[in-house]
GROMACS .gro file of C-alpha atoms in nm:
model
  388
    1MET     CA    1   1.383   1.392   0.271
    2MET     CA    2   1.067   1.629   0.225
    3ALA     CA    3   1.101   2.032   0.119
    4CYS     CA    4   0.914   2.346   0.257
    5ARG     CA    5   0.948   2.550  -0.019
    6GLY     CA    6   0.634   2.746  -0.208
    7THR     CA    7   0.362   2.950  -0.038
    8ASP     CA    8   0.009   2.905   0.140
    9LEU     CA    9  -0.233   2.885  -0.224
   10PHE     CA   10  -0.449   2.611  -0.162
   11SER     CA   11  -0.723   2.701   0.125
   12GLU     CA   12  -0.872   2.402   0.031
   13ILE     CA   13  -0.671   2.139   0.151
   14ASP     CA   14  -0.681   2.348   0.466
   15MET     CA   15  -0.976   2.343   0.531
   16LEU     CA   16  -0.950   1.875   0.402
   17ARG     CA   17  -0.658   1.889   0.698
   18ALA     CA   18  -0.923   2.127   1.000
   19GLU     CA   19  -1.214   1.898   0.897
   20LEU     CA   20  -0.982   1.527   0.916
   21LEU     CA   21  -0.779   1.650   1.225
   22HIS     CA   22  -1.062   1.691   1.376
   23ASN     CA   23  -1.263   1.329   1.298
   24VAL     CA   24  -0.898   1.140   1.312
   25GLU     CA   25  -0.997   0.814   1.501
   26VAL     CA   26  -0.785   0.763   1.848
   27THR     CA   27  -0.462   0.494   1.711
   28ALA     CA   28  -0.298   0.495   2.013
   29ASP     CA   29  -0.400   0.109   2.093
   30CYS     CA   30  -0.298  -0.043   1.744
   31GLN     CA   31   0.037   0.161   1.824
   32ARG     CA   32   0.061  -0.004   2.134
   33VAL     CA   33   0.072  -0.356   2.073
   34GLU     CA   34   0.317  -0.292   1.778
   35GLU     CA   35   0.573  -0.165   2.075
   36GLU     CA   36   0.492  -0.465   2.341
   37ILE     CA   37   0.603  -0.760   2.054
   38SER     CA   38   0.983  -0.740   2.099
   39GLN     CA   39   1.230  -0.880   1.938
   40GLN     CA   40   1.217  -1.210   2.269
   41ASP     CA   41   0.855  -1.238   2.177
   42VAL     CA   42   0.894  -1.277   1.808
   43LEU     CA   43   1.187  -1.559   1.919
   44THR     CA   44   0.910  -1.734   2.118
   45ARG     CA   45   0.686  -1.735   1.923
   46ILE     CA   46   0.885  -1.857   1.669
   47GLU     CA   47   1.062  -2.137   1.981
   48ASN     CA   48   0.623  -2.285   2.036
   49ILE     CA   49   0.600  -2.349   1.685
   50ILE     CA   50   0.898  -2.569   1.631
   51LEU     CA   51   0.821  -2.670   1.951
   52GLY     CA   52   0.494  -2.856   1.856
   53ILE     CA   53   0.627  -2.962   1.567
   54VAL     CA   54   0.932  -3.172   1.739
   55THR     CA   55   0.612  -3.299   1.976
   56SER     CA   56   0.408  -3.458   1.717
   57LEU     CA   57   0.752  -3.600   1.588
   58SER     CA   58   0.781  -3.723   1.962
   59LYS     CA   59   0.442  -3.909   1.932
   60ASP     CA   60   0.541  -4.074   1.573
   61GLU     CA   61   0.283  -3.834   1.415
   62ALA     CA   62   0.325  -3.554   1.147
   63PRO     CA   63   0.427  -3.220   1.155
   64VAL     CA   64   0.106  -2.992   1.098
   65LEU     CA   65   0.127  -2.634   1.015
   66ALA     CA   66  -0.163  -2.425   1.072
   67LEU     CA   67  -0.185  -2.091   0.840
   68PRO     CA   68  -0.391  -1.830   0.829
   69ASN     CA   69  -0.589  -1.860   0.470
   70ARG     CA   70  -0.506  -1.510   0.371
   71SER     CA   71  -0.699  -1.534   0.024
   72SER     CA   72  -1.079  -1.541   0.130
   73TRP     CA   73  -1.289  -1.229   0.173
   74ALA     CA   74  -1.480  -1.519   0.383
   75ASN     CA   75  -1.230  -1.420   0.668
   76VAL     CA   76  -1.213  -1.052   0.633
   77SER     CA   77  -1.437  -0.775   0.829
   78PHE     CA   78  -1.471  -0.384   0.769
   79ASP     CA   79  -1.361  -0.056   1.013
   80SER     CA   80  -1.422   0.263   0.880
   81ALA     CA   81  -1.136   0.377   1.102
   82ILE     CA   82  -0.886   0.033   0.999
   83GLY     CA   83  -0.948  -0.092   0.668
   84LEU     CA   84  -0.961  -0.425   0.586
   85GLN     CA   85  -0.929  -0.628   0.902
   86MET     CA   86  -0.866  -1.033   0.900
   87SER     CA   87  -1.107  -1.209   1.148
   88SER     CA   88  -1.024  -1.334   1.467
   89GLY     CA   89  -1.177  -1.709   1.405
   90SER     CA   90  -1.054  -1.685   1.014
   91SER     CA   91  -1.022  -2.050   0.853
   92VAL     CA   92  -0.694  -2.197   0.806
   93THR     CA   93  -0.520  -2.397   0.519
   94THR     CA   94  -0.296  -2.649   0.703
   95ILE     CA   95   0.093  -2.732   0.556
   96ARG     CA   96   0.139  -3.153   0.593
   97SER     CA   97   0.474  -3.261   0.667
   98ASP     CA   98   0.385  -3.639   0.490
   99CYS     CA   99   0.153  -3.550   0.185
  100ALA     CA  100   0.363  -3.475  -0.139
  101LEU     CA  101   0.131  -3.154  -0.249
  102SER     CA  102   0.251  -2.983   0.101
  103VAL     CA  103   0.576  -3.073   0.243
  104ALA     CA  104   0.779  -2.851  -0.028
  105LYS     CA  105   0.634  -2.528   0.098
  106PHE     CA  106   0.680  -2.654   0.468
  107ALA     CA  107   1.027  -2.629   0.414
  108GLN     CA  108   1.009  -2.398   0.272
  109ILE     CA  109   0.871  -2.275   0.600
  110LEU     CA  110   1.101  -2.384   0.774
  111LYS     CA  111   1.458  -2.287   0.639
  112ILE     CA  112   1.260  -1.914   0.659
  113LEU     CA  113   1.147  -1.950   0.996
  114LEU     CA  114   1.568  -2.047   1.117
  115VAL     CA  115   1.650  -1.753   0.904
  116ILE     CA  116   1.436  -1.485   1.032
  117TYR     CA  117   1.511  -1.665   1.381
  118ARG     CA  118   1.868  -1.590   1.326
  119LEU     CA  119   1.877  -1.300   1.232
  120ILE     CA  120   1.672  -1.107   1.511
  121GLN     CA  121   1.910  -1.320   1.798
  122SER     CA  122   2.249  -1.150   1.589
  123ASN     CA  123   1.959  -0.804   1.565
  124SER     CA  124   2.063  -0.788   1.194
  125TYR     CA  125   1.858  -0.816   0.865
  126ALA     CA  126   1.825  -0.946   0.522
  127THR     CA  127   1.630  -0.875   0.269
  128LYS     CA  128   1.353  -1.130   0.044
  129ARG     CA  129   1.613  -1.164  -0.224
  130ASP     CA  130   1.872  -1.226   0.054
  131ILE     CA  131   1.631  -1.561   0.130
  132TYR     CA  132   1.590  -1.691  -0.160
  133TYR     CA  133   1.989  -1.692  -0.289
  134ASN     CA  134   2.038  -1.847   0.032
  135ASN     CA  135   1.882  -2.150  -0.120
  136THR     CA  136   1.739  -2.092  -0.432
  137GLN     CA  137   1.714  -2.402  -0.549
  138LEU     CA  138   1.475  -2.474  -0.215
  139PHE     CA  139   1.264  -2.199  -0.292
  140GLY     CA  140   1.239  -2.204  -0.717
  141SER     CA  141   1.099  -1.834  -0.755
  142GLN     CA  142   1.208  -1.552  -0.579
  143LYS     CA  143   0.736  -1.468  -0.547
  144THR     CA  144   0.806  -1.797  -0.325
  145VAL     CA  145   0.983  -1.653  -0.044
  146ASP     CA  146   0.845  -1.345  -0.117
  147GLY     CA  147   0.504  -1.548   0.034
  148ILE     CA  148   0.605  -1.701   0.222
  149VAL     CA  149   0.757  -1.393   0.457
  150ASP     CA  150   0.367  -1.309   0.460
  151ASP     CA  151   0.219  -1.546   0.581
  152ILE     CA  152   0.498  -1.644   0.874
  153SER     CA  153   0.441  -1.259   0.926
  154CYS     CA  154   0.062  -1.426   0.989
  155MET     CA  155   0.095  -1.669   1.101
  156LEU     CA  156   0.346  -1.573   1.425
  157LYS     CA  157   0.065  -1.274   1.362
  158VAL     CA  158   0.346  -0.970   1.406
  159PRO     CA  159   0.402  -0.697   1.154
  160ARG     CA  160   0.649  -0.735   0.917
  161ARG     CA  161   0.883  -0.597   0.941
  162SER     CA  162   0.978  -0.673   1.267
  163LEU     CA  163   1.074  -0.997   1.167
  164HIS     CA  164   1.368  -0.775   1.045
  165VAL     CA  165   1.361  -0.917   0.713
  166ASP     CA  166   1.412  -0.646   0.419
  167GLY     CA  167   1.611  -0.407   0.656
  168THR     CA  168   1.810  -0.122   0.505
  169ARG     CA  169   1.870   0.222   0.570
  170ILE     CA  170   1.886   0.469   0.369
  171ASP     CA  171   2.043   0.824   0.401
  172CYS     CA  172   1.839   1.079   0.231
  173ASN     CA  173   2.005   1.413   0.355
  174SER     CA  174   2.220   1.384  -0.003
  175SER     CA  175   1.926   1.370  -0.184
  176SER     CA  176   1.757   1.647  -0.427
  177ALA     CA  177   1.532   1.917  -0.185
  178VAL     CA  178   1.215   1.821  -0.452
  179SER     CA  179   1.053   1.584  -0.229
  180SER     CA  180   0.887   1.316  -0.441
  181ILE     CA  181   0.914   0.935  -0.322
  182ASN     CA  182   0.970   0.623  -0.568
  183SER     CA  183   0.920   0.295  -0.433
  184ARG     CA  184   1.079   0.006  -0.466
  185ASN     CA  185   1.396   0.066  -0.513
  186LYS     CA  186   1.406   0.311  -0.850
  187LEU     CA  187   1.568   0.663  -0.835
  188ALA     CA  188   1.470   0.830  -1.023
  189PRO     CA  189   1.834   1.103  -1.194
  190LEU     CA  190   1.879   1.387  -0.895
  191THR     CA  191   1.421   1.415  -0.856
  192ALA     CA  192   1.375   1.080  -0.674
  193VAL     CA  193   1.415   0.867  -0.301
  194ALA     CA  194   1.369   0.512  -0.318
  195VAL     CA  195   1.160   0.435  -0.038
  196SER     CA  196   1.303   0.171   0.263
  197SER     CA  197   1.261  -0.194   0.333
  198ASN     CA  198   1.263  -0.002   0.698
  199ILE     CA  199   0.987   0.282   0.735
  200ASP     CA  200   0.973   0.159   1.138
  201GLY     CA  201   1.328   0.308   1.162
  202ILE     CA  202   1.222   0.608   0.989
  203ARG     CA  203   1.267   0.943   1.256
  204ASN     CA  204   1.237   1.230   1.254
  205ILE     CA  205   1.033   1.279   0.924
  206VAL     CA  206   0.922   1.766   0.909
  207SER     CA  207   0.777   1.873   0.614
  208CYS     CA  208   0.617   2.159   0.547
  209ALA     CA  209   0.455   2.026   0.296
  210LYS     CA  210   0.036   2.051   0.230
  211PHE     CA  211  -0.098   1.706   0.106
  212VAL     CA  212   0.140   1.359  -0.001
  213LEU     CA  213  -0.064   1.309  -0.352
  214ILE     CA  214  -0.060   0.889  -0.425
  215VAL     CA  215   0.063   0.794  -0.800
  216GLU     CA  216  -0.096   0.507  -0.949
  217LYS     CA  217   0.196   0.490  -1.243
  218ASP     CA  218   0.603   0.546  -1.218
  219ALA     CA  219   0.526   0.695  -1.600
  220THR     CA  220   0.285   0.935  -1.464
  221PHE     CA  221   0.496   1.052  -1.171
  222GLN     CA  222   0.798   1.130  -1.440
  223ARG     CA  223   0.586   1.315  -1.606
  224LEU     CA  224   0.510   1.524  -1.281
  225LEU     CA  225   0.939   1.528  -1.211
  226ASP     CA  226   0.949   1.641  -1.579
  227ASP     CA  227   0.693   1.915  -1.550
  228ASP     CA  228   0.846   2.058  -1.224
  229PHE     CA  229   0.502   1.964  -1.061
  230CYS     CA  230   0.656   2.006  -0.716
  231THR     CA  231   0.857   2.322  -0.784
  232LYS     CA  232   0.491   2.462  -0.905
  233LEU     CA  233   0.307   2.347  -0.650
  234SER     CA  234   0.524   2.255  -0.347
  235PRO     CA  235   0.497   2.190  -0.062
  236CYS     CA  236   0.372   1.873  -0.119
  237ILE     CA  237   0.538   1.478  -0.093
  238ILE     CA  238   0.462   1.353  -0.435
  239ILE     CA  239   0.505   0.854  -0.422
  240THR     CA  240   0.411   0.592  -0.626
  241GLY     CA  241   0.428   0.200  -0.609
  242LYS     CA  242   0.458   0.189  -1.000
  243GLY     CA  243   0.075   0.036  -0.966
  244VAL     CA  244  -0.040  -0.200  -0.714
  245PRO     CA  245   0.124  -0.115  -0.403
  246ASP     CA  246   0.444  -0.356  -0.277
  247VAL     CA  247   0.365  -0.359   0.194
  248ASN     CA  248   0.660  -0.072   0.154
  249SER     CA  249   0.478   0.176  -0.042
  250ARG     CA  250   0.187   0.135   0.239
  251LEU     CA  251   0.402   0.138   0.526
  252MET     CA  252   0.578   0.429   0.332
  253VAL     CA  253   0.185   0.637   0.313
  254ARG     CA  254   0.078   0.563   0.679
  255LYS     CA  255   0.361   0.673   0.813
  256LEU     CA  256   0.323   1.032   0.619
  257TRP     CA  257  -0.045   1.061   0.801
  258ASP     CA  258   0.008   0.912   1.151
  259THR     CA  259   0.350   1.191   1.113
  260LEU     CA  260   0.210   1.476   0.994
  261HIS     CA  261  -0.156   1.470   0.903
  262ILE     CA  262  -0.208   1.589   0.583
  263PRO     CA  263  -0.495   1.518   0.338
  264ILE     CA  264  -0.325   1.245   0.080
  265PHE     CA  265  -0.450   1.285  -0.272
  266ALA     CA  266  -0.486   0.959  -0.525
  267LEU     CA  267  -0.410   0.987  -0.862
  268VAL     CA  268  -0.515   0.705  -1.148
  269ASP     CA  269  -0.665   0.643  -1.426
  270ALA     CA  270  -1.034   0.614  -1.467
  271ASP     CA  271  -1.077   0.196  -1.488
  272PRO     CA  272  -1.117  -0.043  -1.250
  273HIS     CA  273  -0.790  -0.164  -1.244
  274GLY     CA  274  -0.709   0.261  -1.066
  275ILE     CA  275  -1.006   0.211  -0.862
  276GLU     CA  276  -0.906  -0.079  -0.680
  277ILE     CA  277  -0.498   0.055  -0.662
  278MET     CA  278  -0.692   0.324  -0.471
  279CYS     CA  279  -0.877   0.141  -0.226
  280ILE     CA  280  -0.552  -0.113  -0.123
  281TYR     CA  281  -0.445   0.249  -0.025
  282LYS     CA  282  -0.754   0.388   0.135
  283TYR     CA  283  -0.876   0.017   0.297
  284GLY     CA  284  -0.616  -0.216   0.184
  285SER     CA  285  -0.614  -0.647   0.051
  286VAL     CA  286  -0.743  -0.957   0.167
  287ALA     CA  287  -0.422  -1.101   0.149
  288MET     CA  288  -0.249  -0.864   0.403
  289SER     CA  289  -0.569  -0.797   0.615
  290PHE     CA  290  -0.376  -0.883   0.912
  291GLU     CA  291  -0.164  -0.633   0.922
  292ALA     CA  292  -0.402  -0.400   0.794
  293HIS     CA  293  -0.371  -0.119   1.148
  294SER     CA  294  -0.068   0.020   1.017
  295LEU     CA  295  -0.117  -0.064   0.598
  296THR     CA  296  -0.376   0.151   0.592
  297VAL     CA  297  -0.492   0.507   0.529
  298PRO     CA  298  -0.905   0.521   0.551
  299SER     CA  299  -0.865   0.928   0.497
  300VAL     CA  300  -0.694   0.857   0.128
  301MET     CA  301  -0.865   1.097  -0.098
  302TRP     CA  302  -1.005   1.027  -0.538
  303LEU     CA  303  -0.825   1.353  -0.672
  304GLY     CA  304  -0.875   1.163  -0.979
  305LEU     CA  305  -0.868   1.072  -1.329
  306LEU     CA  306  -1.327   1.083  -1.234
  307PRO     CA  307  -1.488   0.899  -1.477
  308SER     CA  308  -1.733   1.239  -1.417
  309ASP     CA  309  -1.372   1.497  -1.510
  310LEU     CA  310  -1.435   1.278  -1.818
  311GLN     CA  311  -1.764   1.493  -1.982
  312ARG     CA  312  -1.762   1.762  -1.796
  313LEU     CA  313  -1.341   1.806  -1.961
  314ARG     CA  314  -1.453   1.702  -2.276
  315VAL     CA  315  -1.203   1.415  -2.371
  316PRO     CA  316  -1.152   1.362  -2.671
  317GLU     CA  317  -1.409   1.018  -2.806
  318ASP     CA  318  -1.048   0.882  -2.935
  319ALA     CA  319  -0.878   0.908  -2.568
  320LEU     CA  320  -1.182   0.627  -2.430
  321ILE     CA  321  -1.089   0.285  -2.452
  322PRO     CA  322  -1.404   0.130  -2.380
  323LEU     CA  323  -1.410  -0.107  -2.069
  324THR     CA  324  -1.425  -0.518  -2.117
  325ARG     CA  325  -1.567  -0.790  -2.028
  326THR     CA  326  -1.332  -0.845  -1.692
  327ASP     CA  327  -1.319  -0.489  -1.635
  328GLU     CA  328  -1.745  -0.478  -1.603
  329ASN     CA  329  -1.688  -0.810  -1.374
  330LYS     CA  330  -1.378  -0.542  -1.136
  331LEU     CA  331  -1.665  -0.289  -1.126
  332THR     CA  332  -1.949  -0.491  -1.057
  333SER     CA  333  -1.683  -0.667  -0.816
  334LEU     CA  334  -1.570  -0.335  -0.668
  335LEU     CA  335  -1.897  -0.214  -0.600
  336LYS     CA  336  -2.002  -0.547  -0.358
  337ARG     CA  337  -1.692  -0.456  -0.214
  338PRO     CA  338  -1.798  -0.380   0.202
  339TYR     CA  339  -1.657  -0.065   0.187
  340LEU     CA  340  -1.806   0.141  -0.062
  341THR     CA  341  -2.150   0.188   0.160
  342SER     CA  342  -1.969   0.405   0.384
  343GLN     CA  343  -1.862   0.611  -0.031
  344PRO     CA  344  -2.123   0.715  -0.193
  345ASP     CA  345  -1.984   1.012  -0.462
  346TRP     CA  346  -1.743   0.711  -0.518
  347GLN     CA  347  -1.964   0.491  -0.608
  348LYS     CA  348  -2.182   0.788  -0.813
  349GLU     CA  349  -1.813   0.740  -0.978
  350MET     CA  350  -1.828   0.359  -1.071
  351GLU     CA  351  -2.171   0.435  -1.203
  352LEU     CA  352  -2.101   0.630  -1.416
  353MET     CA  353  -1.895   0.431  -1.562
  354GLN     CA  354  -2.073   0.153  -1.564
  355GLN     CA  355  -2.240   0.354  -1.781
  356THR     CA  356  -2.103   0.506  -2.000
  357LYS     CA  357  -1.910   0.126  -2.020
  358VAL     CA  358  -1.535   0.360  -2.124
  359LYS     CA  359  -1.185   0.417  -1.955
  360ALA     CA  360  -0.946   0.692  -1.952
  361GLU     CA  361  -0.619   0.683  -1.823
  362ILE     CA  362  -0.446   0.966  -1.662
  363GLN     CA  363  -0.200   1.063  -2.035
  364SER     CA  364  -0.577   1.051  -2.156
  365LEU     CA  365  -0.572   1.443  -2.055
  366ALA     CA  366  -0.302   1.518  -2.274
  367ALA     CA  367  -0.555   1.471  -2.572
  368ILE     CA  368  -0.627   1.823  -2.441
  369GLY     CA  369  -0.301   1.992  -2.425
  370PRO     CA  370   0.035   1.832  -2.361
  371ASP     CA  371   0.074   2.022  -2.061
  372TYR     CA  372  -0.292   1.978  -1.952
  373LEU     CA  373  -0.233   1.791  -1.649
  374THR     CA  374   0.076   1.958  -1.463
  375ASN     CA  375  -0.066   2.303  -1.515
  376ILE     CA  376  -0.444   2.334  -1.569
  377TYR     CA  377  -0.603   1.966  -1.445
  378LEU     CA  378  -0.418   1.900  -1.134
  379PRO     CA  379  -0.330   2.301  -0.994
  380ASN     CA  380  -0.696   2.348  -1.027
  381LYS     CA  381  -0.850   2.023  -0.912
  382LEU     CA  382  -0.667   2.093  -0.570
  383ARG     CA  383  -0.726   2.459  -0.543
  384TYR     CA  384  -1.088   2.398  -0.620
  385GLY     CA  385  -1.112   2.068  -0.349
  386GLY     CA  386  -1.217   1.826  -0.670
  387TRP     CA  387  -1.198   1.553  -0.526
  388VAL     CA  388  -1.419   1.290  -0.440
   0.00000   0.00000   0.00000
C-alpha cells in the first residue's frame, strides 16, 4: 500500500515527529473499550431496542425511539486530546410511531436495524448502497440511509464499523508503488488506491513514510500525482477526502496516525471552508462527536495555504477572491469554536483573513509559476518547517 523510497531530506519533520511522540496522549483505554464491544454485545443492544418496542405494544402504547441529537453544539464538549466529543447527558430526538411526521423514519430505522442484525448474525457485510437498494421506496434516497446508519451507531453507542455496514476488502499489493490514497472509491490510474470501506480490517501497515499530507481537493491531489510529487519528496503518503471528508477518510487518517505516528499535514484552500475541513480532521464534527476517539487526529498541522502566505509570497491580486458575507460569518463562527483557544497561531491566520477580507484557492499559486506548488512551495514548507 505504501512506498519506502527516497532519502531523509527534512530534518524539521523528524524534529516534529519526535515532539509529537513525546506529547502523544495515551489512547489504550479508548481502544480497549472498542475491543470489548463484541458482535454479541451489538446484537444484545439491538434486541433491547426491539424488546422496548414490543413492551410498548403490549401496553397498548405507541413505541418511541430516542436518538441522541447529533446536530447541536450544546451536546458536545471539547477535549484537547480527543477533539469534539458527545456529552454523556446529551439531549435526544424522539421518533414516534404514531406521528405522521416521524412514522416513516421510525419504519426506516427498524428496517435498517433488521438488516444490521442479520449481517452481524451471519458475519457478513453490506454497503450503505446495498441497504438503499434493498427497499428504495421505503428509504427514498441514499442520503436517508447514510444518516440513519450514523443515528443507529450513535443510539447503540458502538463504532459504525461494528455494524457490518460498508464492509469490503481490497488488495493493495497490486497497486502502484506510489503511496497515494484517494477516497470514495475512485482510483487515479496506476497511481492511487481507494480508501477501504473496512478500515478496521486493515492490518500490518508498514511504511517508511516521513509524513502524511491531507489534501482538501481532488484536483490538487491529481495535480500532485501528475507532477510526480511523491517521487520527488518520497517517502510520503497523500490522502484526499474530496472536500468535506467522509467517515472512511477520517478513519484512514486516524489509522495511519495510530500505526505510524508520523506528522500529518493539511493542505487546504486559504478560505473558511478549507479551514473548517481541516478542523474536521483535527477536532471532529458535531454530527460524529459520539465517535470522536476513533475519528480525530489532534496532531494535524496546518501546512498551507496560509493567509500569511498570500502576503509573504506576493500572490497576484487578480488571483485573490474577496470574502463573501457567508465567508465572513463562517470565519466568525470558526473563531468562536472551543478548540481555537488552544491554537493561537491559527487564530492569527484567521484574523489576518478577516482584516484583508480576501481568500485564495491552492491553485492561486499557479499565478506565481505553473509548477510553483510542487517544485517550490511544498518542498520549502516541508524542509523549513513552514506549518502552524
